[in-house]
CSV table of C-alpha atoms in Angstrom, one decimal:
chain,number,residue,atom,x,y,z
A,13,MET,CA,-43.0,16.4,23.3
A,14,LYS,CA,-41.1,14.7,26.2
A,15,LEU,CA,-40.0,11.1,25.7
A,16,ASN,CA,-40.3,8.8,28.6
A,17,LEU,CA,-37.1,6.8,28.5
A,18,ARG,CA,-36.9,4.0,31.0
A,19,PRO,CA,-33.7,2.2,31.9
A,20,TYR,CA,-33.2,-1.3,30.5
A,21,SER,CA,-34.7,-4.0,32.8
A,22,LYS,CA,-32.7,-6.7,34.4
A,23,THR,CA,-34.3,-9.2,32.1
A,24,THR,CA,-33.1,-7.3,29.0
A,25,PHE,CA,-29.6,-6.9,30.5
A,26,GLY,CA,-29.4,-10.6,31.4
A,27,LEU,CA,-30.5,-11.7,27.9
A,28,SER,CA,-28.0,-9.4,26.2
A,29,LEU,CA,-25.2,-10.4,28.5
A,30,GLY,CA,-26.0,-14.1,28.0
A,31,MET,CA,-26.0,-13.8,24.2
A,32,THR,CA,-22.7,-11.9,24.3
A,33,VAL,CA,-21.0,-14.5,26.5
A,34,PHE,CA,-22.4,-17.3,24.4
A,35,TYR,CA,-21.1,-15.9,21.1
A,36,LEU,CA,-17.8,-14.9,22.7
A,37,SER,CA,-17.4,-18.5,24.0
A,38,PHE,CA,-18.4,-20.1,20.7
A,39,LEU,CA,-16.1,-17.9,18.6
A,40,VAL,CA,-13.1,-17.2,20.8
A,41,ILE,CA,-12.9,-19.1,24.1
A,42,VAL,CA,-13.7,-22.6,22.8
A,43,PRO,CA,-11.3,-22.6,19.9
A,44,LEU,CA,-8.5,-21.2,22.1
A,45,SER,CA,-9.2,-23.8,24.7
A,46,ALA,CA,-8.9,-26.5,22.1
A,47,LEU,CA,-5.6,-25.0,21.1
A,48,PHE,CA,-4.3,-25.2,24.7
A,49,LEU,CA,-5.6,-28.8,25.1
A,50,LYS,CA,-4.0,-30.0,21.9
A,51,SER,CA,-0.7,-28.4,22.8
A,52,ALA,CA,-0.8,-30.1,26.2
A,53,ASN,CA,-0.2,-33.4,24.4
A,54,LEU,CA,3.4,-32.4,23.9
A,55,GLY,CA,4.0,-31.8,27.6
A,56,TRP,CA,6.4,-29.2,29.0
A,57,SER,CA,9.5,-30.9,27.6
A,58,GLY,CA,7.9,-31.2,24.2
A,59,LEU,CA,6.9,-27.5,24.2
A,60,LEU,CA,10.4,-26.4,25.2
A,61,GLU,CA,11.8,-28.6,22.4
A,62,VAL,CA,9.5,-27.0,19.9
A,63,PHE,CA,10.3,-23.5,21.1
A,64,SER,CA,14.1,-24.2,21.0
A,65,GLU,CA,14.2,-25.2,17.4
A,66,ASP,CA,16.3,-22.9,15.4
A,67,ARG,CA,13.9,-22.8,12.4
A,68,ILE,CA,11.0,-21.8,14.6
A,69,GLN,CA,13.0,-19.1,16.4
A,70,LYS,CA,14.0,-17.6,13.1
A,71,ALA,CA,10.5,-17.7,11.8
A,72,LEU,CA,9.3,-16.1,15.0
A,73,TRP,CA,11.8,-13.3,14.8
A,74,LEU,CA,10.9,-12.7,11.1
A,75,SER,CA,7.2,-12.6,11.7
A,76,PHE,CA,7.2,-10.2,14.6
A,77,SER,CA,10.0,-8.0,13.3
A,78,ALA,CA,8.4,-7.7,9.9
A,79,GLY,CA,5.0,-7.1,11.5
A,80,GLY,CA,6.4,-4.4,13.7
A,81,ALA,CA,8.3,-2.7,10.9
A,82,ALA,CA,5.1,-2.7,8.7
A,83,ALA,CA,3.0,-1.3,11.6
A,84,ALA,CA,5.5,1.5,12.2
A,85,ILE,CA,5.4,2.4,8.5
A,86,ASN,CA,1.6,2.3,8.5
A,87,LEU,CA,1.5,4.5,11.5
A,88,VAL,CA,3.2,7.3,9.6
A,89,VAL,CA,1.8,6.8,6.1
A,90,GLY,CA,-1.7,5.9,7.3
A,91,PHE,CA,-1.9,9.1,9.4
A,92,LEU,CA,-0.7,11.1,6.4
A,93,PHE,CA,-3.4,9.6,4.1
A,94,ALA,CA,-6.1,10.2,6.7
A,95,TRP,CA,-5.0,13.8,7.2
A,96,VAL,CA,-5.0,14.5,3.4
A,97,LEU,CA,-8.4,12.9,3.0
A,98,VAL,CA,-10.0,15.0,5.8
A,99,ARG,CA,-8.2,18.3,5.5
A,100,TYR,CA,-7.9,18.8,1.7
A,101,GLU,CA,-10.2,18.9,-1.3
A,102,PHE,CA,-8.8,17.8,-4.6
A,103,PRO,CA,-9.8,16.1,-7.9
A,104,GLY,CA,-10.1,12.3,-7.5
A,105,LYS,CA,-10.5,12.4,-3.7
A,106,LYS,CA,-13.4,10.0,-3.8
A,107,ILE,CA,-11.5,7.6,-5.9
A,108,LEU,CA,-8.5,7.7,-3.5
A,109,ASP,CA,-10.8,7.3,-0.5
A,110,THR,CA,-12.3,4.2,-2.1
A,111,LEU,CA,-8.9,2.7,-3.0
A,112,VAL,CA,-7.9,2.8,0.7
A,113,ASP,CA,-10.4,-0.1,1.3
A,114,LEU,CA,-9.0,-2.2,-1.6
A,115,PRO,CA,-6.8,-4.4,0.7
A,116,PHE,CA,-10.0,-5.3,2.6
A,117,THR,CA,-11.9,-6.5,-0.5
A,118,LEU,CA,-9.0,-8.0,-2.5
A,119,PRO,CA,-8.2,-11.7,-1.7
A,120,THR,CA,-4.9,-11.8,0.1
A,121,ALA,CA,-3.6,-14.5,-2.3
A,122,VAL,CA,-4.3,-12.3,-5.3
A,123,ALA,CA,-2.5,-9.4,-3.5
A,124,GLY,CA,0.5,-11.7,-2.9
A,125,ILE,CA,0.7,-12.7,-6.6
A,126,ALA,CA,0.3,-9.1,-7.7
A,127,LEU,CA,3.1,-7.9,-5.4
A,128,THR,CA,5.4,-10.7,-6.5
A,129,ALA,CA,4.8,-9.9,-10.1
A,130,ILE,CA,5.5,-6.2,-9.5
A,131,TYR,CA,8.6,-6.5,-7.4
A,132,SER,CA,10.2,-9.6,-8.9
A,133,PRO,CA,13.5,-9.0,-10.8
A,134,ASN,CA,11.5,-8.9,-14.1
A,135,GLY,CA,8.5,-7.0,-12.7
A,136,TRP,CA,7.4,-3.4,-13.3
A,137,ILE,CA,9.2,-2.0,-10.3
A,138,GLY,CA,11.7,-4.8,-9.6
A,139,LYS,CA,13.5,-4.4,-13.0
A,140,TYR,CA,14.5,-0.9,-11.9
A,141,LEU,CA,15.5,-1.9,-8.4
A,142,ASP,CA,17.5,-5.0,-9.4
A,143,PRO,CA,20.3,-3.1,-11.2
A,144,LEU,CA,20.7,-1.0,-8.0
A,145,GLY,CA,21.2,-4.2,-5.9
A,146,ILE,CA,17.8,-3.8,-4.2
A,147,LYS,CA,16.0,-7.1,-4.1
A,148,VAL,CA,12.4,-7.1,-2.8
A,149,ALA,CA,10.7,-10.3,-3.9
A,150,TYR,CA,11.8,-13.4,-1.9
A,151,THR,CA,13.4,-11.3,0.8
A,152,PRO,CA,12.3,-9.9,4.2
A,153,LEU,CA,11.8,-6.5,2.5
A,154,GLY,CA,9.1,-8.1,0.3
A,155,ILE,CA,7.4,-9.4,3.4
A,156,VAL,CA,7.3,-6.0,5.0
A,157,ILE,CA,5.8,-4.5,1.8
A,158,ALA,CA,3.1,-7.1,1.8
A,159,LEU,CA,2.3,-6.5,5.4
A,160,VAL,CA,2.2,-2.7,4.8
A,161,PHE,CA,-0.3,-3.3,2.0
A,162,ILE,CA,-2.8,-5.4,4.0
A,163,GLY,CA,-2.5,-3.3,7.3
A,164,PHE,CA,-2.6,0.2,5.7
A,165,PRO,CA,-6.4,0.6,5.8
A,166,PHE,CA,-6.7,-0.1,9.5
A,167,VAL,CA,-4.8,3.0,10.4
A,168,VAL,CA,-6.5,5.2,7.9
A,169,ARG,CA,-10.1,4.1,8.8
A,170,THR,CA,-9.4,4.4,12.5
A,171,VAL,CA,-7.9,7.9,12.5
A,172,GLN,CA,-10.1,9.4,9.8
A,173,PRO,CA,-13.3,9.7,11.8
A,174,VAL,CA,-11.5,11.2,14.7
A,175,LEU,CA,-10.0,13.9,12.5
A,176,GLU,CA,-13.4,14.6,11.0
A,177,GLU,CA,-14.9,15.2,14.4
A,178,LEU,CA,-12.2,17.4,15.8
A,179,PRO,CA,-13.6,20.9,16.1
A,180,LYS,CA,-11.7,23.6,14.2
A,181,GLU,CA,-12.2,25.9,17.2
A,182,LEU,CA,-9.3,24.0,18.9
A,183,GLU,CA,-6.8,25.2,16.2
A,184,GLU,CA,-8.3,28.7,16.0
A,185,SER,CA,-7.9,29.1,19.8
A,186,ALA,CA,-4.3,27.9,19.7
A,187,TYR,CA,-3.5,30.4,16.9
A,188,CYS,CA,-5.2,33.2,18.8
A,189,LEU,CA,-3.0,32.3,21.8
A,190,GLY,CA,0.1,32.6,19.7
A,191,ALA,CA,0.9,29.0,18.9
A,192,ASN,CA,2.5,28.2,15.5
A,193,ARG,CA,1.5,25.3,13.3
A,194,LEU,CA,3.9,22.8,14.8
A,195,GLN,CA,2.9,23.7,18.4
A,196,THR,CA,-0.7,23.5,17.5
A,197,PHE,CA,-0.2,20.0,16.0
A,198,THR,CA,2.0,18.6,18.7
A,199,ARG,CA,0.2,20.1,21.8
A,200,VAL,CA,-3.4,20.4,20.6
A,201,LEU,CA,-4.2,18.0,17.8
A,202,PHE,CA,-1.9,15.0,18.3
A,203,PRO,CA,-3.0,14.2,21.9
A,204,GLU,CA,-6.6,14.0,20.5
A,205,ILE,CA,-5.5,11.7,17.7
A,206,TRP,CA,-2.9,9.5,19.5
A,207,PRO,CA,-5.3,6.9,21.1
A,208,SER,CA,-7.0,6.2,17.7
A,209,LEU,CA,-3.7,6.2,15.9
A,210,LEU,CA,-2.3,3.7,18.4
A,211,ALA,CA,-5.5,1.5,18.0
A,212,GLY,CA,-5.2,1.4,14.2
A,213,THR,CA,-1.5,0.6,14.4
A,214,SER,CA,-2.1,-2.2,16.9
A,215,MET,CA,-4.8,-3.7,14.6
A,216,ALA,CA,-2.4,-3.5,11.6
A,217,PHE,CA,0.3,-5.2,13.7
A,218,ALA,CA,-2.1,-8.0,14.8
A,219,ARG,CA,-3.2,-8.5,11.2
A,220,GLY,CA,0.4,-8.6,10.0
A,221,ILE,CA,1.9,-11.2,12.3
A,222,GLY,CA,-0.9,-13.6,11.4
A,223,GLU,CA,-1.0,-12.9,7.7
A,224,TYR,CA,-0.5,-15.8,5.3
A,225,GLY,CA,-2.0,-15.4,1.9
A,226,SER,CA,-0.3,-12.2,0.7
A,227,VAL,CA,3.1,-13.2,2.1
A,228,VAL,CA,3.4,-16.8,1.0
A,229,PHE,CA,4.2,-15.9,-2.6
A,230,ILE,CA,6.4,-12.9,-2.2
A,231,SER,CA,8.5,-14.4,0.7
A,232,GLY,CA,9.9,-17.3,-1.3
A,233,ASN,CA,9.4,-19.5,1.8
A,234,LEU,CA,13.1,-20.2,2.4
A,235,PRO,CA,13.6,-22.0,5.8
A,236,GLY,CA,15.6,-19.8,8.2
A,237,LYS,CA,15.5,-16.8,5.9
A,238,THR,CA,12.0,-15.9,4.6
A,239,GLU,CA,9.8,-18.4,6.3
A,240,ILE,CA,7.1,-16.9,8.5
A,241,LEU,CA,5.4,-18.6,11.4
A,242,PRO,CA,1.9,-19.0,9.8
A,243,LEU,CA,3.6,-20.8,6.9
A,244,LEU,CA,5.5,-23.0,9.3
A,245,ILE,CA,2.3,-23.9,11.0
A,246,VAL,CA,0.8,-24.9,7.7
A,247,THR,CA,3.9,-27.0,6.9
A,248,LYS,CA,3.6,-28.8,10.2
A,249,LEU,CA,-0.1,-29.5,9.5
A,250,GLU,CA,0.7,-30.9,6.1
A,251,GLN,CA,3.3,-33.2,7.7
A,252,TYR,CA,0.6,-34.4,10.2
A,253,GLU,CA,2.5,-32.9,13.1
A,254,TYR,CA,-0.6,-31.5,14.7
A,255,ALA,CA,0.8,-31.2,18.2
A,256,LYS,CA,3.8,-29.2,17.0
A,257,ALA,CA,1.6,-27.0,14.8
A,258,THR,CA,-0.6,-26.1,17.8
A,259,GLY,CA,2.5,-25.6,19.9
A,260,ILE,CA,3.8,-23.0,17.5
A,261,ALA,CA,0.4,-21.4,17.4
A,262,LEU,CA,0.3,-21.3,21.2
A,263,LEU,CA,3.6,-19.5,21.3
A,264,MET,CA,2.4,-17.1,18.7
A,265,LEU,CA,-0.8,-16.5,20.6
A,266,VAL,CA,0.9,-15.8,24.0
A,267,LEU,CA,3.4,-13.4,22.5
A,268,SER,CA,0.7,-11.6,20.4
A,269,PHE,CA,-1.6,-11.3,23.3
A,270,SER,CA,1.1,-9.9,25.6
A,271,ILE,CA,2.1,-7.3,23.0
A,272,MET,CA,-1.6,-6.3,22.3
A,273,LEU,CA,-2.2,-6.1,26.1
A,274,ALA,CA,0.7,-3.7,26.5
A,275,ILE,CA,-0.6,-1.6,23.6
A,276,ASN,CA,-4.1,-1.5,25.0
A,277,PHE,CA,-2.7,-0.5,28.3
A,278,PHE,CA,-0.8,2.5,26.8
A,279,GLN,CA,-3.9,3.3,24.8
A,280,SER,CA,-6.2,3.4,27.8
A,281,ARG,CA,-3.7,5.4,29.7
A,282,SER,CA,-3.5,8.0,27.0
A,283,SER,CA,-7.3,8.2,26.8
A,284,ARG,CA,-7.5,8.7,30.6
A,285,ARG,CA,-4.9,11.5,30.4
A,286,LEU,CA,-6.8,13.1,27.6
A,287,GLY,CA,-10.1,12.8,29.5
């Protein structure tokens, strides 16, 4: 039986495009436009004054450095988890696969409280680290651990389907041509996985720099030391300094968009080379 598939009409395309643009404007463009308009009340001099504050600069550096460090850790550990879940069969595999999604379902504030209780000097893990001089809670290290926790599933769930769809014939052909395991991975498998791995890492990074709930408890919120940008924005809002809060958010938006644009550029370039 032959199906008569007709291309979509111009009316269907126009309706679909109209709905897409409407929801994009309603959910993204309009809120971002309001952010720019509110920040404009400060003027250029006011924005420069906000950006030059030492407290804001330190919070900016902490947010992006901790987010980058957590994304790098998730790149390695997330790939390892995805590889184990796809390539091996072992008891409890289904339970482990389900636990990967736990940071998605667990409220971030609950995660922050749990991590603080575990890594505090009297916590389950912290009481063993404290005698060694390793402090996790209320330090930048604790922030990185919290960001690793909430960003970890992005890498696993992005890489896992790609690994599952890779044909085993690729590896078999490489082995037949004399390649060892390392050469097969670096020259055959990794180029296929790299675009999805980069996409998952970028999503983990984007989630990390804007995270608030899981970080606010374990960071300690010490100005100039463990204060992150989202917390500083909330502080400015509580002090009714709305223009300054939107100015900080604008700075965070511009930097985040620039970094994500660069990551997407390298991702698309890798995909084109692969194609």
